[in-house]
Short mmCIF file of C-alpha atoms and ligand atoms in Angstrom, two decimals:
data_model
loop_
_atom_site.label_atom_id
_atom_site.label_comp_id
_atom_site.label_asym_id
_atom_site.label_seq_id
_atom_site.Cartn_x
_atom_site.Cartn_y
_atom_site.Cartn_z
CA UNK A 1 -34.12 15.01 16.85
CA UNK A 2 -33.95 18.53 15.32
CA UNK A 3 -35.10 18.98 11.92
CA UNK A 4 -34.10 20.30 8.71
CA UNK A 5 -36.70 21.26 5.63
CA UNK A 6 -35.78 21.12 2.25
CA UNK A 7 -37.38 23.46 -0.55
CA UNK A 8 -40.21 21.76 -2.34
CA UNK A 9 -38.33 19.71 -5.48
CA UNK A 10 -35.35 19.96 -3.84
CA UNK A 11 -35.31 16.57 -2.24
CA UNK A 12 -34.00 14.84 -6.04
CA UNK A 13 -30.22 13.99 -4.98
CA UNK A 14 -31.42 12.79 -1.51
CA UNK A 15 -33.43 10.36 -2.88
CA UNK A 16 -30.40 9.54 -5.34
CA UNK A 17 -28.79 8.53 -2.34
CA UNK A 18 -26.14 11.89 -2.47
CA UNK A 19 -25.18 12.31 1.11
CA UNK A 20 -24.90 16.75 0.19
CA UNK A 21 -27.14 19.05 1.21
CA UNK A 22 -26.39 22.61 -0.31
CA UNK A 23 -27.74 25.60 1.76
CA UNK A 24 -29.88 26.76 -1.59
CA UNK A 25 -32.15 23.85 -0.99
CA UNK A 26 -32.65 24.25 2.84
CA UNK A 27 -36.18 25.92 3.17
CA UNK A 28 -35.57 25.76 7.11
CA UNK A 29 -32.65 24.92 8.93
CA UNK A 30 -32.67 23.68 12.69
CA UNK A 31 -31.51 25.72 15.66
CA UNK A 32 -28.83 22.56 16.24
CA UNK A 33 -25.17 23.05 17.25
CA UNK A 34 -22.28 22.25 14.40
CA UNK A 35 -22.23 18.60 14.11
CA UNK A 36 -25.14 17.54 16.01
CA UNK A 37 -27.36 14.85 14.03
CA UNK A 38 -30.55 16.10 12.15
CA UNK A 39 -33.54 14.43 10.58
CA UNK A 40 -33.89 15.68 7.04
CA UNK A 41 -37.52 16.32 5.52
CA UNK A 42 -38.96 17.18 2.49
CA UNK A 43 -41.28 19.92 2.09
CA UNK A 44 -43.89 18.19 3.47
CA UNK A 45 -42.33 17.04 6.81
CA UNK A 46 -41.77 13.86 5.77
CA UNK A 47 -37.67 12.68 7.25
CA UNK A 48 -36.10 10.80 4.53
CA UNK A 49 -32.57 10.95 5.99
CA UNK A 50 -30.62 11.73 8.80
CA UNK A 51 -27.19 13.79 8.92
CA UNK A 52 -24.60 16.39 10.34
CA UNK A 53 -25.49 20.05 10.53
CA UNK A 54 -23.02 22.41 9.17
CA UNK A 55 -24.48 26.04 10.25
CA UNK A 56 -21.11 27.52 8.33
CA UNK A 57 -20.57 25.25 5.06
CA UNK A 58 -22.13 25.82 1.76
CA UNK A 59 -22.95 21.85 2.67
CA UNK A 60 -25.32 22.82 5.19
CA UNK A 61 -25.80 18.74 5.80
CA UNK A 62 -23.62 15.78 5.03
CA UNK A 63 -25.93 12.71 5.52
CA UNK A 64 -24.60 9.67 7.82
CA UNK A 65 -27.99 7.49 6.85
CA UNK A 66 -30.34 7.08 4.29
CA UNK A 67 -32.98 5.09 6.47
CA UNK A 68 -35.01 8.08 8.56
CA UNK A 69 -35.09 5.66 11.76
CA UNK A 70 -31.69 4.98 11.67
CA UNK A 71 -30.11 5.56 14.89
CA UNK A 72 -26.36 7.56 14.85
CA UNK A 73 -24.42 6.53 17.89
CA UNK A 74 -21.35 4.54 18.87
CA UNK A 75 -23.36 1.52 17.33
CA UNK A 76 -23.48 3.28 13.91
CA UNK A 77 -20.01 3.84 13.95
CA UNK A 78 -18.97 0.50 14.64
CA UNK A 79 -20.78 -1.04 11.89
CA UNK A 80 -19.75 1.93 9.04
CA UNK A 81 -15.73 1.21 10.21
CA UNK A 82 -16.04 -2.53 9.92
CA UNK A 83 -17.92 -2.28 6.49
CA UNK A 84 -14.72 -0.28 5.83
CA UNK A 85 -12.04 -2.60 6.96
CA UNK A 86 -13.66 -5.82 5.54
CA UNK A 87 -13.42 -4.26 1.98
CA UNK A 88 -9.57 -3.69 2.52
CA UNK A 89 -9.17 -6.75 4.13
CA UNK A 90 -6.51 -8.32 1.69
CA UNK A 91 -4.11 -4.57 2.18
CA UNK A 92 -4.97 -4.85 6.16
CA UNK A 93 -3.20 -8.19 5.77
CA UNK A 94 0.56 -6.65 5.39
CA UNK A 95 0.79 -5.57 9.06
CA UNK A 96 3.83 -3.22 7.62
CA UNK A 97 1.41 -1.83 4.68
CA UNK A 98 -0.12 1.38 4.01
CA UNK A 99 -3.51 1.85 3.26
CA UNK A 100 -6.32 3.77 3.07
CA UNK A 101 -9.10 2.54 5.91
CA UNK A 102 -12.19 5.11 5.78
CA UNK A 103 -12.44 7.07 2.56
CA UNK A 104 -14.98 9.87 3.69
CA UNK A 105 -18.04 9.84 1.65
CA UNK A 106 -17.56 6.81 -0.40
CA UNK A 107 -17.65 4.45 3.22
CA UNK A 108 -20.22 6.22 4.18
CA UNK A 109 -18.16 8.52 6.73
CA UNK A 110 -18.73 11.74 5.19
CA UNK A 111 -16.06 13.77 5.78
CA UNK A 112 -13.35 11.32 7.68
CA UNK A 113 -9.92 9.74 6.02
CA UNK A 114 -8.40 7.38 8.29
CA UNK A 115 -4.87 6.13 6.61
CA UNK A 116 -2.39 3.41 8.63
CA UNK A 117 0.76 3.37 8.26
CA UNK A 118 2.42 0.26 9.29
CA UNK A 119 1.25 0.45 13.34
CA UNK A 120 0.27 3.72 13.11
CA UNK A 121 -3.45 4.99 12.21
CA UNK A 122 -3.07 9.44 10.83
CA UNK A 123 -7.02 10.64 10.89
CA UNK A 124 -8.63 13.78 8.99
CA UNK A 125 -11.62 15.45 10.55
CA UNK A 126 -12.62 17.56 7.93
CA UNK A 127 -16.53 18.06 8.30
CA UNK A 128 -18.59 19.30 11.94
CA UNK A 129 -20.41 15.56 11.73
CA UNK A 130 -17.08 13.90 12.58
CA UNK A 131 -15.33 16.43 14.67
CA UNK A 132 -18.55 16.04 16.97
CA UNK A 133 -17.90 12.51 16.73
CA UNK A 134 -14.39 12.29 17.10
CA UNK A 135 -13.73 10.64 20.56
CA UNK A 136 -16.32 7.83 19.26
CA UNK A 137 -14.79 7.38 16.17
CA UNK A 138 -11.11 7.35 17.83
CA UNK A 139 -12.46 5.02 20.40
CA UNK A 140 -13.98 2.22 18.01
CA UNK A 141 -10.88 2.85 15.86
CA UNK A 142 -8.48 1.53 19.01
CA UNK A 143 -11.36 -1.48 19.75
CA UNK A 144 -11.46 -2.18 15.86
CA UNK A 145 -7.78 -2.54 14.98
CA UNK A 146 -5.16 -2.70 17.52
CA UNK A 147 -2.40 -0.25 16.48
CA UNK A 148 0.23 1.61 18.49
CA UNK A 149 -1.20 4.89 18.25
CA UNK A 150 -3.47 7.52 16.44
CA UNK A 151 -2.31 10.69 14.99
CA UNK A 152 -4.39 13.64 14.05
CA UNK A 153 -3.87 15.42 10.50
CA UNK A 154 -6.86 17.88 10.32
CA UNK A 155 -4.99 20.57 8.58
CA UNK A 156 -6.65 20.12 5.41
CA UNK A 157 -7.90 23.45 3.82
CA UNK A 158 -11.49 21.93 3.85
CA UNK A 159 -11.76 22.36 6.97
CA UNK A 160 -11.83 26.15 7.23
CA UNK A 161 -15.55 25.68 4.54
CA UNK A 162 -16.73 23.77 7.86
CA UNK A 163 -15.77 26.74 10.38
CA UNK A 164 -13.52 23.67 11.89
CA UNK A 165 -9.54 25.35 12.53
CA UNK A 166 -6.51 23.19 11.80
CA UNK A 167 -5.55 20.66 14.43
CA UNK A 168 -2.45 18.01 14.70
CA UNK A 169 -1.09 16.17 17.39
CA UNK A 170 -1.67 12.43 19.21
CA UNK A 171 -5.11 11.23 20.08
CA UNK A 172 -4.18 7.96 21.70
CA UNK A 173 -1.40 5.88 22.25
CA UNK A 174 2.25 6.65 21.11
CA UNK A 175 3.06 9.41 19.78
CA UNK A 176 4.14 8.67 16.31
CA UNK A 177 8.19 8.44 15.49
CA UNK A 178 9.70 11.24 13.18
CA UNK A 179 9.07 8.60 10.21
CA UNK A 180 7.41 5.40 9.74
CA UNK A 181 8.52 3.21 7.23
CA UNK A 182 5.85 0.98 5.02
CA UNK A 183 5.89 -1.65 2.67
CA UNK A 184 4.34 -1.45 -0.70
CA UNK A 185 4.84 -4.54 -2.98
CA UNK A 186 8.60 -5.11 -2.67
CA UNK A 187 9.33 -1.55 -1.88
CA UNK A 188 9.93 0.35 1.44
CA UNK A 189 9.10 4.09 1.61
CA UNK A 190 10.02 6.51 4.63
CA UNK A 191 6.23 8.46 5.24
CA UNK A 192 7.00 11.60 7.24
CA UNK A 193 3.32 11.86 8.78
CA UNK A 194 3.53 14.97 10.92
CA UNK A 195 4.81 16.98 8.22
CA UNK A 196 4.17 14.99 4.99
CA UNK A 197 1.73 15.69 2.14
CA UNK A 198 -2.00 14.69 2.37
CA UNK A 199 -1.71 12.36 5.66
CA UNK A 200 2.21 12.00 4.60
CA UNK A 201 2.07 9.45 1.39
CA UNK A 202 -0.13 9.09 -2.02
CA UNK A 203 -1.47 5.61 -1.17
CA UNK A 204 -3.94 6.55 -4.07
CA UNK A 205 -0.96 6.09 -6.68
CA UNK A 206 -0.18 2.36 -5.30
CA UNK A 207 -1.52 0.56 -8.20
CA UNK A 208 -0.67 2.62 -10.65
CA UNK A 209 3.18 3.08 -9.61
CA UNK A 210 3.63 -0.85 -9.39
CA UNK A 211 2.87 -0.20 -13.22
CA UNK A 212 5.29 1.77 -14.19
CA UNK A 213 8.60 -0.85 -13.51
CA UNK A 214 7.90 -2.92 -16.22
CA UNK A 215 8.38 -0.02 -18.72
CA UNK A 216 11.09 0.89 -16.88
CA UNK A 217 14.27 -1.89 -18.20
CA UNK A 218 17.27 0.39 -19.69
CA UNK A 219 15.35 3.19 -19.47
CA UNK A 220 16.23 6.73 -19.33
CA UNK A 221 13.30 7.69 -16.85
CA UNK A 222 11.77 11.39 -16.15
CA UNK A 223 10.21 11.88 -12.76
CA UNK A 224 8.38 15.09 -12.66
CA UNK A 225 6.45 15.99 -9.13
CA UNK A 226 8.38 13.15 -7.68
CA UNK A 227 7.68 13.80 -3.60
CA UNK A 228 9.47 11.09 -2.16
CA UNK A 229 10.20 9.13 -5.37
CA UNK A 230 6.55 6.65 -5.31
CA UNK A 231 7.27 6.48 -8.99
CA UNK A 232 10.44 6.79 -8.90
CA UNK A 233 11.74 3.82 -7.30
CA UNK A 234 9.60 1.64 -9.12
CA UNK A 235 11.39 3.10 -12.46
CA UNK A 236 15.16 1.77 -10.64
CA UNK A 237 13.61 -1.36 -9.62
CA UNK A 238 12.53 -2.16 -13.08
CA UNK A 239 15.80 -1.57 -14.02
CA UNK A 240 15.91 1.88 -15.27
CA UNK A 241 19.52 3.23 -16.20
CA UNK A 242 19.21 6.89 -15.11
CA UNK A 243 15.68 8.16 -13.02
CA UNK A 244 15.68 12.23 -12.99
CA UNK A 245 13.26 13.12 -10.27
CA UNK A 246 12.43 16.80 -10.17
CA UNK A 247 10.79 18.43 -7.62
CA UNK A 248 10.17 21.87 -5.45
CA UNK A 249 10.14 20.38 -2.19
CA UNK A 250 13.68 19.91 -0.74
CA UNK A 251 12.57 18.17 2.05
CA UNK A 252 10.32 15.26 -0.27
CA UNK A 253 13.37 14.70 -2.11
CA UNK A 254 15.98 14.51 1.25
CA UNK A 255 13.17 11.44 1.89
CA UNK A 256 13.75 10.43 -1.46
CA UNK A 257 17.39 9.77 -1.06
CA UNK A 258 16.64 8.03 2.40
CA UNK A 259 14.28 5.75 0.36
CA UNK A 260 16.64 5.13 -2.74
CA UNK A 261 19.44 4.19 -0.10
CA UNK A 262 16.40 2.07 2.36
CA UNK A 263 16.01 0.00 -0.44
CA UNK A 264 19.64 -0.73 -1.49
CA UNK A 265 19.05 0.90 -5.36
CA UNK A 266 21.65 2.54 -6.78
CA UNK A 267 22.21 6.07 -5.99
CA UNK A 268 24.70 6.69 -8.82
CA UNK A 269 21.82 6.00 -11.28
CA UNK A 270 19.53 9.28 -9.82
CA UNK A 271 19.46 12.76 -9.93
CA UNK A 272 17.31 14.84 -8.22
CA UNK A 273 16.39 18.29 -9.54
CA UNK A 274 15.50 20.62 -6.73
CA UNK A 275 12.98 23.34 -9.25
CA UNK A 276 9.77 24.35 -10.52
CA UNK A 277 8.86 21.72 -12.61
CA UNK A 278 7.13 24.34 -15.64
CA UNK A 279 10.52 26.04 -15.20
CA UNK A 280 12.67 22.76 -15.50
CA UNK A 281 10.91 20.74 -18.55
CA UNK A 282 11.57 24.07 -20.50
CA UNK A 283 15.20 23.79 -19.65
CA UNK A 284 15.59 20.40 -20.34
CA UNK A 285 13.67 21.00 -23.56
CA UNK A 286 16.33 23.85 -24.36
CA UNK A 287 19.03 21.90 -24.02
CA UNK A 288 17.47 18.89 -26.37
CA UNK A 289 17.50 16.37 -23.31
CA UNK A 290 15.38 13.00 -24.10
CA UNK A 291 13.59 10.40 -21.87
CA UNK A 292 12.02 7.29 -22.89
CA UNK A 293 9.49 7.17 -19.72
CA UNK A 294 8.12 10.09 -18.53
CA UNK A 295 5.68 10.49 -15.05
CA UNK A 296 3.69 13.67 -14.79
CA UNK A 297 2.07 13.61 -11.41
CA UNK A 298 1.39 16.85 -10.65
CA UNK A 299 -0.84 18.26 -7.12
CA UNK A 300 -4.36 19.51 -7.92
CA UNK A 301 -4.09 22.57 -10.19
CA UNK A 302 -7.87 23.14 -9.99
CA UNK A 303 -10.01 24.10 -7.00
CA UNK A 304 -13.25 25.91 -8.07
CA UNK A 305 -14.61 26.02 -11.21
CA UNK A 306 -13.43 29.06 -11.90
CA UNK A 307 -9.90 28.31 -12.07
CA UNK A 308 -10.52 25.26 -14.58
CA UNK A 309 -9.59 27.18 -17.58
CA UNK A 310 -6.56 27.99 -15.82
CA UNK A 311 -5.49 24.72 -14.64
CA UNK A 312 -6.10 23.38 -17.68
CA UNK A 313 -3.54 25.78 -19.57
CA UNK A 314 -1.31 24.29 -16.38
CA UNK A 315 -2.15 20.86 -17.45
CA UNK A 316 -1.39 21.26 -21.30
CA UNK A 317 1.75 23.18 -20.76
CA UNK A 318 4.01 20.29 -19.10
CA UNK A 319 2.28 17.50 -20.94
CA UNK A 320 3.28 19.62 -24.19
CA UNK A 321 6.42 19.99 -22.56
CA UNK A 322 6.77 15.97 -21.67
CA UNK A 323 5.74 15.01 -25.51
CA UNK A 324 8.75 16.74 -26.77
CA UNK A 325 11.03 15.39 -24.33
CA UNK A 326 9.94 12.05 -24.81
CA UNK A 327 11.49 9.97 -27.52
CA UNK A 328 9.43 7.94 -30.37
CA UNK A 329 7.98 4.89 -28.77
CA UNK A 330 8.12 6.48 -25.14
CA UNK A 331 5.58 6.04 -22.92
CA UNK A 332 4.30 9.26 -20.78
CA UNK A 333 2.40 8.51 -17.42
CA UNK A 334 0.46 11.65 -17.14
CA UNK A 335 -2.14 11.97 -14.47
CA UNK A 336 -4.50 14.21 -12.76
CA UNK A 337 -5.93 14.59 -9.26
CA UNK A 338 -8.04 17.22 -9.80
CA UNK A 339 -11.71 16.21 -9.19
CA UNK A 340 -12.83 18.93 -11.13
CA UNK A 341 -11.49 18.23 -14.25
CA UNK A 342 -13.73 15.63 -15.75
CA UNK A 343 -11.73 12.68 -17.47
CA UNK A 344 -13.10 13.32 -20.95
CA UNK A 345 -11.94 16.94 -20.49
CA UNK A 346 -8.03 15.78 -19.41
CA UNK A 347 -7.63 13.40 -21.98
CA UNK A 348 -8.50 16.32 -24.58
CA UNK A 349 -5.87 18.03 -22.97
CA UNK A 350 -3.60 15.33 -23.11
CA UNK A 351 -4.50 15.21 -27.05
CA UNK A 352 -3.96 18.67 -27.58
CA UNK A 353 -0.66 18.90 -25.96
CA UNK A 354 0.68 16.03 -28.30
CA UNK A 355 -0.89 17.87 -31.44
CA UNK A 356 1.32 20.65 -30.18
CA UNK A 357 4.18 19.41 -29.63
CA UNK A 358 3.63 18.36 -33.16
CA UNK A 359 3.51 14.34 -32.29
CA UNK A 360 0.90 11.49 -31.72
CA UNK A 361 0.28 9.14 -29.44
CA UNK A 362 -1.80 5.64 -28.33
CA UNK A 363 -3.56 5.46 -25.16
CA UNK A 364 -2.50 2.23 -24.08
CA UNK A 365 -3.80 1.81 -20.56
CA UNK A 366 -6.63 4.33 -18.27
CA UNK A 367 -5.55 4.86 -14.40
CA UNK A 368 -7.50 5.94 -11.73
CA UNK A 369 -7.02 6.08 -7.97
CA UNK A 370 -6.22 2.49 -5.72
CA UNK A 371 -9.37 0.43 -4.69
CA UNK A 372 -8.87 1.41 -1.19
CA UNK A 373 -9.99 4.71 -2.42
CA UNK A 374 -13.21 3.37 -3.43
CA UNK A 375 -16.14 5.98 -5.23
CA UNK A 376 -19.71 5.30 -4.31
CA UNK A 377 -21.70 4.53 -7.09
CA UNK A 378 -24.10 7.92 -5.71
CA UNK A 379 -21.16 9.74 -4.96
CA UNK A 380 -19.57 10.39 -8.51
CA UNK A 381 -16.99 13.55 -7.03
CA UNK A 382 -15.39 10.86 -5.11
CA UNK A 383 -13.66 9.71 -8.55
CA UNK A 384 -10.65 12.61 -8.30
CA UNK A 385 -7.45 10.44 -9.83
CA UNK A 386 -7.24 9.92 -13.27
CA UNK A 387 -4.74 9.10 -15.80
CA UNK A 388 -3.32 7.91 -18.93
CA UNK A 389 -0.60 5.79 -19.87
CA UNK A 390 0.29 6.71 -23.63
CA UNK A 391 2.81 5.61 -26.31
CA UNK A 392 4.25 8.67 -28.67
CA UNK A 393 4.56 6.71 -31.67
CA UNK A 394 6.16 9.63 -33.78
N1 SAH B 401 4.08 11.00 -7.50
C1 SAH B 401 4.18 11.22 -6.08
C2 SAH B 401 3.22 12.25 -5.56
C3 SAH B 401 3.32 13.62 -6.20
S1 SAH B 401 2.55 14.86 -5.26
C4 SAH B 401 4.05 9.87 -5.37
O1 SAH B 401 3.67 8.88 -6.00
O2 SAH B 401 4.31 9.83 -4.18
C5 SAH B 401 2.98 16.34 -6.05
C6 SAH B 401 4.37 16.84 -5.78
O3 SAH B 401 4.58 17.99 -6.60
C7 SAH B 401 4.68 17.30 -4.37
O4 SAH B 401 5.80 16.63 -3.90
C8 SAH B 401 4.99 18.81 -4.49
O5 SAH B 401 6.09 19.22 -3.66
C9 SAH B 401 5.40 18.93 -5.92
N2 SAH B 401 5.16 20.21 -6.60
C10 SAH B 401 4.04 20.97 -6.56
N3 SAH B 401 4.15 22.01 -7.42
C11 SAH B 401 5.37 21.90 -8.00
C12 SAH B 401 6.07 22.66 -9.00
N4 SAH B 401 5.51 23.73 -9.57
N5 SAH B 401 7.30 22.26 -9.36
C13 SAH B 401 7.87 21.17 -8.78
N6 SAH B 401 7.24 20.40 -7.88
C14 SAH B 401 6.02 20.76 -7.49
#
């Protein structure tokens, strides 16, 4: 096995048990092809680890294995996948479910998502360790869990760090249908997953979108970043009087009528609002509209540290916006998926929108992302989702 040398000292986060190597730490690097499996030594020689090399990434190494004689072959693989599945076995157990099967990192599977829907398994290749692995992985995937086919979603922007190009299409079995639909907790939702967001549905909002119904009875509910209505159709199933969804993708909210009609709910009782959301909570501000529930659930404003100030500006804007829609004793759901934006830092945001919108407000209840999205306890930028459920009390 090739070798890679770290910088004296620079061995700290390894030995943490973070599975990153960053090319400023790399005193050597191997002459090994993207992908291909490399022991990792400190400055004396010694391996303490063995991972993917990444010749193009600014993680030069993502480590599969803490233990230097571990061996990473179709064996390996096998046992990471059914660590994975026996965590989720209780979700696996809906055979019409959706749920998230390898989370990356956090299983450690640096840099592969594997999502089912209902029969159907979507997989992201987003790092050179599991693009050189891929046939294995797909493989053990079919011999692991039985499922009509596999699609591939590798069009994720990370994958351009890795030197990897975008890449779609069927990797075994059937090719998937134009939409699947899935079953979460009473609901159905239509996932588009050749076109859809992500791998074609936030699974990661599960939890935290069976929430919302019960604040939902007679309610006047305001849907903002809706997609294909996750939150809501909870909001009509708990009995909400009027749900306005508003969002900028017309094709997310065709789904979302499919889904209101899928699941028998009453049409007459939604609008959809086919705008910019900053645009449309100023508007509905203007003309002195009111909501008693209110979901912010926007996509991730922030991708380098650089733009945080920016995004944050973003992030205080519509929940500024959302306090003065919402009426006394409303409760906003206002979350964030941006890993970047640490959760002290969004609820400060969150407080500062309120103070300018010139009301207050009681955190009632802290969200983060569903437990098949699991964060390794040495892998703290797994932890992306956050959110707050508050009550504006005046
Ligand atoms: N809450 C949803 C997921 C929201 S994803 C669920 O549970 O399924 C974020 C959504 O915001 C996407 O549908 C995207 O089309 C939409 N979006 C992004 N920027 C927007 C903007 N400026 N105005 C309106 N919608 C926007």
């Amino acid at each position: 096995m090739k070798q890679l040398r770290l910088k004296a000292g620079r061995e700290k986060s390894l030995l943490r048990h973070h599975p990153w190597i960053f090319s400023g730490a790399i005193a050597a690097g191997p002459d090994a092809a993207a992908g291909e499996t490399v022991g990792i030594c400190n400055s004396k020689g010694e391996v303490l680890a063995v991972g993917a090399w990444s010749p193009q990434s600014q993680i030069r190494a993502r480590v599969w294995a803490f233990d230097p004689d571990s061996v990473i072959d179709q064996g390996f693989f096998r046992q990471r996948i059914e660590q994975a599945l026996q965590l989720r076995r209780d979700l696996l157990s809906d055979p019409d479910g959706g749920c998230r099967l390898v989370n990356a990192e956090s299983d450690g599977l640096p840099g592969l998502i594997v999502d089912r829907y209902a029969g159907y398994l979507v997989c992201q290749f987003l790092a050179t360790g599991t693009e050189y692995w891929r046939d294995t992985i797909v493989d053990m995937l079919q011999s692991l869990l039985p499922c009509r086919g596999i699609y591939e979603r590798s069009d994720a922007d990370s994958r351009n760090r890795e030197g990897l190009e975008s890449r779609c299409g069927t990797l075994a079995g059937e090719d998937v249908p134009e939409y699947i639909t899935i079953h979460e907790a009473g609901l159905y939702y239509k996932v588009d997953i050749r076109h859809g967001h992500k791998t074609g549905f936030y699974l990661d909002q599960r939890d935290n979108r069976i929430q919302l119904a019960p604040l939902c009875n007679e309610a006047e509910v305001l849907n903002a970043f809706s997609y294909t209505g996750g939150f809501g159709l909870r909001a009509l199933q708990g009995g909400a009087r009027r749900v306005v969804n508003i969002d900028s993708s017309e094709q997310a909210l065709k789904i979302l009528d499919d889904n209101v009609a899928l699941n028998g709910l009453d049409a007459g009782r939604v609008d959809n609002l086919h705008e910019d959301v900053f645009n449309c909570l100023r508007r509905l501000d203007r003309d002195d509209r009111h909501f008693d529930v209110i979901v912010l659930d926007p996509p991730k404003f922030v991708d380098s540290k650089a733009g945080l100030m920016r995004a944050s500006r973003g992030y205080k804007d519509i929940n500024r916006l959302a306090f003065k829609l919402l009426r006394p004793g409303g409760y906003l759901l206002t979350f964030s998926c941006s890993g970047l934006l640490a959760p002290e830092l969004f609820q400060k945001i969150v407080a500062d929108a309120a103070l300018d919108a010139g009301c207050t407000g009681v955190i009632l209840r802290h969200y983060s992302q569903a437990a098949d999205h699991p964060v390794r306890l040495s892998f703290p930028e797994g932890a992306y989702l956050k959110g707050l459920l508050v009550r504006k009390t005046d």
